[in-house]
Coordinates of C-alpha atoms in Angstrom, one line a residue:
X6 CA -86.7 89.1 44.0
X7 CA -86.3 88.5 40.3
X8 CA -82.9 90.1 38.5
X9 CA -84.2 91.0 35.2
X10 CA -81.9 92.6 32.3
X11 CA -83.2 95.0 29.9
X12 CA -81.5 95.7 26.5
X13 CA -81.9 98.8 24.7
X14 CA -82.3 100.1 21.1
X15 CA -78.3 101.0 21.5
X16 CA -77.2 97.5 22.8
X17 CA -77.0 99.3 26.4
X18 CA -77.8 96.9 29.5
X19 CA -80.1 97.8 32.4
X20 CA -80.1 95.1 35.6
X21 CA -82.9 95.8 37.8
X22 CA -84.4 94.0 40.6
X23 CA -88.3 93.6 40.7
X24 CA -90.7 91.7 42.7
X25 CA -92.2 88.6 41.8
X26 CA -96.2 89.1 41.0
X27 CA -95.2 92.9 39.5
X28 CA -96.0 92.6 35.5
X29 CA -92.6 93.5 33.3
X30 CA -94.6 95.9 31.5
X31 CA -94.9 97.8 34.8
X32 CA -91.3 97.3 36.1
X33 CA -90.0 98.0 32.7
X34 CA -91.7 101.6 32.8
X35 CA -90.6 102.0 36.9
X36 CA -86.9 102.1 35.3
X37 CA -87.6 104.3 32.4
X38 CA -87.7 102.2 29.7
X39 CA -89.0 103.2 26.7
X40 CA -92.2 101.0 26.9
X41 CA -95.6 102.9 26.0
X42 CA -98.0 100.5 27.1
X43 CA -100.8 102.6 25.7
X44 CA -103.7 100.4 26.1
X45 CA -102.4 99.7 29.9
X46 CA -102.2 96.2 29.3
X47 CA -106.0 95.3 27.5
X48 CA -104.1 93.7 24.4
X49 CA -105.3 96.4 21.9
X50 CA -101.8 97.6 21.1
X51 CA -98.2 96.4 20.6
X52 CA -96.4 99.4 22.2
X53 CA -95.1 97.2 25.4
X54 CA -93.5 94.4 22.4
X55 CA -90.4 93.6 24.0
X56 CA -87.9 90.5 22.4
X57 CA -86.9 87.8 25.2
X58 CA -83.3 86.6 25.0
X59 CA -83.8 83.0 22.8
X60 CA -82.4 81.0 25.7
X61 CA -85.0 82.4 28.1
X62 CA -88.1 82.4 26.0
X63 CA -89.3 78.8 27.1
X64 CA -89.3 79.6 30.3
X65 CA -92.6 82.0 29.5
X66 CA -95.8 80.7 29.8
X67 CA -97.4 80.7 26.5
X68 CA -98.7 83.6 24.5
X69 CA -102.7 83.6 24.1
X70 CA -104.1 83.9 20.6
X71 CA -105.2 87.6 21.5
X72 CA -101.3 89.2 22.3
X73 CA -100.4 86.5 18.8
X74 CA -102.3 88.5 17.6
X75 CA -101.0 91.7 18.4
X76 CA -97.5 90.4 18.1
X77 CA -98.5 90.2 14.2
X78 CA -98.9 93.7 14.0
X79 CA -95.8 94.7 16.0
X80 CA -92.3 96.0 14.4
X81 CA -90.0 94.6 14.2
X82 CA -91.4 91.5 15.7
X83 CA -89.4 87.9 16.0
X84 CA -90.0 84.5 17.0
X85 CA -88.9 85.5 20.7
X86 CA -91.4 88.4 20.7
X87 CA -94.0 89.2 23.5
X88 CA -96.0 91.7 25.2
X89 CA -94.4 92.8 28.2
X90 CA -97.9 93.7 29.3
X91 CA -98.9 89.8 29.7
X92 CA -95.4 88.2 31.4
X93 CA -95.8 88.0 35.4
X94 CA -92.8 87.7 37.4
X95 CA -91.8 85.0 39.3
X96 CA -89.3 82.5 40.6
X97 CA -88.8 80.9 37.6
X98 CA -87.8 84.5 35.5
X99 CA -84.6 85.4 37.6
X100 CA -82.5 86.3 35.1
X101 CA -84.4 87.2 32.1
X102 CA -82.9 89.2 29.0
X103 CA -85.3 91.3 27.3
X104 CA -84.5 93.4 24.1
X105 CA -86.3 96.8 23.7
X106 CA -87.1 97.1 20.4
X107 CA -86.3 100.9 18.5
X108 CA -89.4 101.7 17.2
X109 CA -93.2 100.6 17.9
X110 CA -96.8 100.9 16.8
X111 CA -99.7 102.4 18.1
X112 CA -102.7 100.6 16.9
X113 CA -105.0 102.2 18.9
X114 CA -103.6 105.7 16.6
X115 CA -105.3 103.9 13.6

């Protein structure tokens, strides 16, 4: 099991438990956070952007240019952002702090 911690818009902290091999985009929405993940994970929006704690964000695999990309059109979007759509859990995760950002944007609306 990985222990994740999810942050919300209101600085409130969610711990949940999930299975390696689940997505965080999935687990995220299995706990009811407030994750859209309109385009169910094809990279066309930016409405699963979530903000990793600084001190875990290394431990990610690296984005590919495609969810860059999206990250560019995100709000709100940091150095530490990603797309919870694209970050598989595993081992090496246990313990990560994601940040829920308080607004998002559908580019699949445009």
């Amino acid at each position: 099991m990985v222990t994740l911690f999810f942050q919300s818009a209101d600085g409130t902290v969610m711990t949940v438990e999930a299975a390696e091999g689940e997505r965080l985009l999935d687990v995220a929405q299995a706990h009811g956070q407030p994750l859209e993940g309109t385009c169910e994970g094809q990279m066309a929006c930016s409405t699963c952007h979530v903000i990793v704690s600084p001190e875990d964000f290394d431990r990610l695999k690296p984005a590919r240019e495609e969810e860059e990309d999206m990250l560019d059109l995100a709000l709100g979007a940091t150095r530490t952002s990603r797309l919870a759509c694209q970050i598989w859990l595993d081992a090496t995760l246990d313990g990560l702090r994601v940040r829920i950002p308080g607004e998002t944007r559908n580019m699949q609306g445009r």
